[in-house]
PDB file of C-alpha atoms and ligand atoms in Angstrom:
ATOM      1  CA  MET A   1     -98.592 140.026  71.098  1.00 79.00           C
ATOM      2  CA  TYR A   2     -98.896 139.292  74.388  1.00 86.00           C
ATOM      3  CA  ASP A   3     -96.028 137.627  76.793  1.00 90.00           C
ATOM      4  CA  GLU A   4     -98.150 135.712  80.046  1.00 91.00           C
ATOM      5  CA  ARG A   5     -94.339 136.123  82.147  1.00 94.00           C
ATOM      6  CA  CYS A   6     -94.771 139.440  81.638  1.00 97.00           C
ATOM      7  CA  ILE A   7     -97.224 141.245  85.001  1.00 98.00           C
ATOM      8  CA  PHE A   8     -98.125 144.324  82.294  1.00 98.00           C
ATOM      9  CA  CYS A   9     -99.318 142.033  79.423  1.00 97.00           C
ATOM     10  CA  ARG A  10    -101.012 140.341  82.450  1.00 97.00           C
ATOM     11  CA  ILE A  11    -102.568 143.415  83.734  1.00 98.00           C
ATOM     12  CA  ILE A  12    -104.350 144.897  79.920  1.00 97.00           C
ATOM     13  CA  LYS A  13    -105.988 141.702  79.405  1.00 96.00           C
ATOM     14  CA  GLY A  14    -107.217 141.804  83.016  1.00 96.00           C
ATOM     15  CA  GLU A  15    -105.565 138.561  84.176  1.00 96.00           C
ATOM     16  CA  ILE A  16    -104.177 140.801  87.484  1.00 97.00           C
ATOM     17  CA  PRO A  17    -106.489 143.635  88.588  1.00 98.00           C
ATOM     18  CA  SER A  18    -105.688 147.303  88.722  1.00 98.00           C
ATOM     19  CA  VAL A  19    -107.567 150.303  88.228  1.00 98.00           C
ATOM     20  CA  LYS A  20    -108.056 152.104  84.312  1.00 98.00           C
ATOM     21  CA  VAL A  21    -108.039 154.985  83.877  1.00 98.00           C
ATOM     22  CA  TYR A  22    -108.334 155.306  79.792  1.00 98.00           C
ATOM     23  CA  GLU A  23    -108.197 151.694  77.703  1.00 98.00           C
ATOM     24  CA  ASP A  24    -107.996 151.992  73.852  1.00 98.00           C
ATOM     25  CA  ASP A  25    -107.393 148.906  71.203  1.00 97.00           C
ATOM     26  CA  GLU A  26    -103.313 149.638  71.773  1.00 97.00           C
ATOM     27  CA  MET A  27    -103.419 151.308  75.056  1.00 98.00           C
ATOM     28  CA  CYS A  28    -103.749 150.532  78.120  1.00 98.00           C
ATOM     29  CA  VAL A  29    -103.669 153.518  81.034  1.00 98.00           C
ATOM     30  CA  PHE A  30    -104.211 152.706  84.404  1.00 98.00           C
ATOM     31  CA  LYS A  31    -102.870 153.706  88.584  1.00 98.00           C
ATOM     32  CA  ASP A  32     -99.185 152.512  89.705  1.00 98.00           C
ATOM     33  CA  VAL A  33     -99.291 150.815  92.374  1.00 98.00           C
ATOM     34  CA  GLU A  34     -96.444 152.188  94.381  1.00 98.00           C
ATOM     35  CA  PRO A  35     -97.579 155.896  93.440  1.00 98.00           C
ATOM     36  CA  LYS A  36     -94.100 157.853  92.999  1.00 98.00           C
ATOM     37  CA  ALA A  37     -96.588 161.559  93.209  1.00 98.00           C
ATOM     38  CA  ALA A  38     -99.678 162.341  93.473  1.00 98.00           C
ATOM     39  CA  VAL A  39    -100.989 161.097  90.142  1.00 98.00           C
ATOM     40  CA  HIS A  40     -99.267 157.947  88.815  1.00 98.00           C
ATOM     41  CA  LEU A  41    -100.617 156.295  86.064  1.00 98.00           C
ATOM     42  CA  LEU A  42     -98.979 154.758  83.651  1.00 98.00           C
ATOM     43  CA  ALA A  43     -99.259 154.680  79.683  1.00 98.00           C
ATOM     44  CA  VAL A  44     -98.929 151.002  78.665  1.00 98.00           C
ATOM     45  CA  PRO A  45     -98.802 150.200  74.822  1.00 98.00           C
ATOM     46  CA  LYS A  46    -100.888 146.670  74.420  1.00 97.00           C
ATOM     47  CA  THR A  47     -98.252 145.487  72.130  1.00 96.00           C
ATOM     48  CA  HIS A  48     -95.204 143.812  74.223  1.00 96.00           C
ATOM     49  CA  PHE A  49     -92.318 145.529  73.981  1.00 95.00           C
ATOM     50  CA  LYS A  50     -89.530 145.525  76.161  1.00 96.00           C
ATOM     51  CA  LEU A  51     -87.354 148.544  74.990  1.00 97.00           C
ATOM     52  CA  LEU A  52     -87.450 151.665  72.952  1.00 96.00           C
ATOM     53  CA  GLU A  53     -85.384 150.455  70.420  1.00 96.00           C
ATOM     54  CA  GLU A  54     -87.551 146.842  69.966  1.00 95.00           C
ATOM     55  CA  ALA A  55     -90.991 149.179  69.118  1.00 95.00           C
ATOM     56  CA  GLY A  56     -89.781 148.972  65.264  1.00 94.00           C
ATOM     57  CA  GLU A  57     -92.270 151.075  63.049  1.00 96.00           C
ATOM     58  CA  SER A  58     -95.613 150.565  64.534  1.00 95.00           C
ATOM     59  CA  GLY A  59     -94.262 150.406  67.604  1.00 96.00           C
ATOM     60  CA  ALA A  60     -92.957 154.219  66.992  1.00 97.00           C
ATOM     61  CA  GLU A  61     -96.380 155.092  65.422  1.00 97.00           C
ATOM     62  CA  ILE A  62     -97.980 153.711  68.650  1.00 97.00           C
ATOM     63  CA  ILE A  63     -96.045 154.993  70.978  1.00 98.00           C
ATOM     64  CA  ALA A  64     -96.295 158.203  68.597  1.00 98.00           C
ATOM     65  CA  ARG A  65    -100.065 157.839  69.212  1.00 98.00           C
ATOM     66  CA  MET A  66     -99.571 157.072  72.803  1.00 98.00           C
ATOM     67  CA  LEU A  67     -97.494 160.438  72.778  1.00 98.00           C
ATOM     68  CA  LYS A  68    -100.787 162.130  72.080  1.00 98.00           C
ATOM     69  CA  LYS A  69    -103.545 160.970  72.727  1.00 98.00           C
ATOM     70  CA  ILE A  70    -101.839 161.415  76.912  1.00 98.00           C
ATOM     71  CA  PRO A  71    -102.331 165.036  77.194  1.00 98.00           C
ATOM     72  CA  ILE A  72    -106.060 164.640  77.618  1.00 98.00           C
ATOM     73  CA  ILE A  73    -105.684 161.687  79.821  1.00 98.00           C
ATOM     74  CA  ALA A  74    -103.178 163.809  82.478  1.00 98.00           C
ATOM     75  CA  ALA A  75    -105.501 166.022  82.255  1.00 98.00           C
ATOM     76  CA  GLY A  76    -108.430 164.295  82.846  1.00 98.00           C
ATOM     77  CA  ASN A  77    -107.427 162.389  85.762  1.00 98.00           C
ATOM     78  CA  GLY A  78    -105.698 165.416  88.092  1.00 98.00           C
ATOM     79  CA  CYS A  79    -103.074 167.036  86.273  1.00 98.00           C
ATOM     80  CA  LYS A  80    -104.219 170.504  85.286  1.00 92.00           C
ATOM     81  CA  ASN A  81    -101.058 172.518  85.917  1.00 96.00           C
ATOM     82  CA  GLY A  82     -98.715 169.923  84.235  1.00 97.00           C
ATOM     83  CA  TYR A  83     -97.460 166.942  84.415  1.00 98.00           C
ATOM     84  CA  ARG A  84     -93.475 164.386  84.118  1.00 98.00           C
ATOM     85  CA  LEU A  85     -93.814 161.481  81.318  1.00 98.00           C
ATOM     86  CA  VAL A  86     -90.635 159.389  82.336  1.00 98.00           C
ATOM     87  CA  ILE A  87     -89.692 156.427  80.477  1.00 98.00           C
ATOM     88  CA  ASN A  88     -86.835 154.114  81.699  1.00 98.00           C
ATOM     89  CA  GLN A  89     -84.852 151.667  80.015  1.00 98.00           C
ATOM     90  CA  GLY A  90     -83.441 149.796  81.379  1.00 97.00           C
ATOM     91  CA  ASP A  91     -81.087 148.479  84.103  1.00 96.00           C
ATOM     92  CA  ASP A  92     -79.245 151.631  84.682  1.00 97.00           C
ATOM     93  CA  ALA A  93     -82.560 153.512  84.902  1.00 98.00           C
ATOM     94  CA  GLY A  94     -84.421 150.917  87.118  1.00 97.00           C
ATOM     95  CA  GLN A  95     -86.657 149.951  84.673  1.00 98.00           C
ATOM     96  CA  THR A  96     -88.749 147.092  86.954  1.00 98.00           C
ATOM     97  CA  VAL A  97     -91.238 145.864  84.572  1.00 98.00           C
ATOM     98  CA  PHE A  98     -90.480 145.216  80.653  1.00 97.00           C
ATOM     99  CA  HIS A  99     -92.382 145.996  78.779  1.00 98.00           C
ATOM    100  CA  LEU A 100     -92.613 149.706  77.341  1.00 98.00           C
ATOM    101  CA  HIS A 101     -94.456 151.930  79.078  1.00 98.00           C
ATOM    102  CA  ILE A 102     -94.778 155.450  79.922  1.00 98.00           C
ATOM    103  CA  HIS A 103     -95.319 156.776  83.426  1.00 98.00           C
ATOM    104  CA  ILE A 104     -97.400 160.024  84.137  1.00 98.00           C
ATOM    105  CA  LEU A 105     -96.154 161.806  87.079  1.00 98.00           C
ATOM    106  CA  GLY A 106     -98.392 164.951  88.330  1.00 98.00           C
ATOM    107  CA  GLY A 107    -101.005 166.654  90.393  1.00 98.00           C
ATOM    108  CA  GLU A 108     -98.286 168.459  92.154  1.00 98.00           C
ATOM    109  CA  LYS A 109     -95.726 170.521  92.398  1.00 97.00           C
ATOM    110  CA  LEU A 110     -92.799 167.770  91.206  1.00 97.00           C
ATOM    111  CA  SER A 111     -88.777 168.246  92.345  1.00 95.00           C
ATOM    112  CA  ASP A 112     -86.524 169.111  90.275  1.00 91.00           C
ATOM    113  CA  PHE A 113     -84.832 166.000  89.034  1.00 81.00           C
TER     114      PHE A 113
HETATM  115  P1  LIG B   1     -90.127 150.847  85.844  1.00 51.18           P
HETATM  116  O1  LIG B   1     -89.282 150.859  87.153  1.00 51.18           O
HETATM  117  O2  LIG B   1     -90.140 152.296  84.742  1.00 51.18           O
HETATM  118  O3  LIG B   1     -90.258 149.162  85.167  1.00 51.18           O
HETATM  119  O4  LIG B   1     -92.043 150.844  86.311  1.00 51.18           O
HETATM  120  C1  LIG B   1     -93.066 149.865  86.648  1.00 51.18           C
HETATM  121  C2  LIG B   1     -93.434 150.449  87.703  1.00 51.18           C
HETATM  122  O5  LIG B   1     -94.900 149.710  87.391  1.00 51.18           O
HETATM  123  C3  LIG B   1     -93.269 150.609  88.897  1.00 51.18           C
HETATM  124  O6  LIG B   1     -93.556 152.701  89.260  1.00 51.18           O
HETATM  125  C4  LIG B   1     -94.229 149.469  90.046  1.00 51.18           C
HETATM  126  O7  LIG B   1     -94.706 150.365  91.256  1.00 51.18           O
HETATM  127  C5  LIG B   1     -95.527 150.112  88.596  1.00 51.18           C
HETATM  128  N1  LIG B   1     -96.203 148.240  89.061  1.00 51.18           N
HETATM  129  C6  LIG B   1     -95.087 147.320  89.515  1.00 51.18           C
HETATM  130  N2  LIG B   1     -96.248 146.070  88.695  1.00 51.18           N
HETATM  131  C7  LIG B   1     -97.861 146.897  89.313  1.00 51.18           C
HETATM  132  C8  LIG B   1     -99.380 146.608  89.546  1.00 51.18           C
HETATM  133  N3  LIG B   1     -99.227 145.812  89.273  1.00 51.18           N
HETATM  134  N4  LIG B   1     -99.997 147.755  89.842  1.00 51.18           N
HETATM  135  C9  LIG B   1     -99.609 148.418  88.553  1.00 51.18           C
HETATM  136  N5  LIG B   1     -98.627 148.401  88.752  1.00 51.18           N
HETATM  137  C10 LIG B   1     -96.971 148.565  88.726  1.00 51.18           C
END
């Protein structure tokens, strides 16, 4: 599903520029515009859903396949020595874009959290 009000849907469609490092039929990975680490990528399902609880069975399967691909994508983009995955969920977590996405952070020794 495409939501024209969603910035990530528009990035996926190519309506808003981004630096894409990986794309297939169900996911897109691009560089975060305000990186919080030496490597900061966003892995985004092409199907629009805001939160994990909205993913449903098919969304959960997409996320599982994304998680399977992420190690290769991370390693190929500068995360040779580990990386951190973050999924912000809702306001308390500071989620700002309500299209589910997985932050991939690495390329340096990350601080504890
Ligand atoms: P979150 O706060 O978890 O919702 O993460 C949203 C992320 O999207 C933030 O890290 C932003 O820097 C990033 N972001 C927002 N707009 C863009 C954009 N046009 N291109 C790439 N990353 C973006």
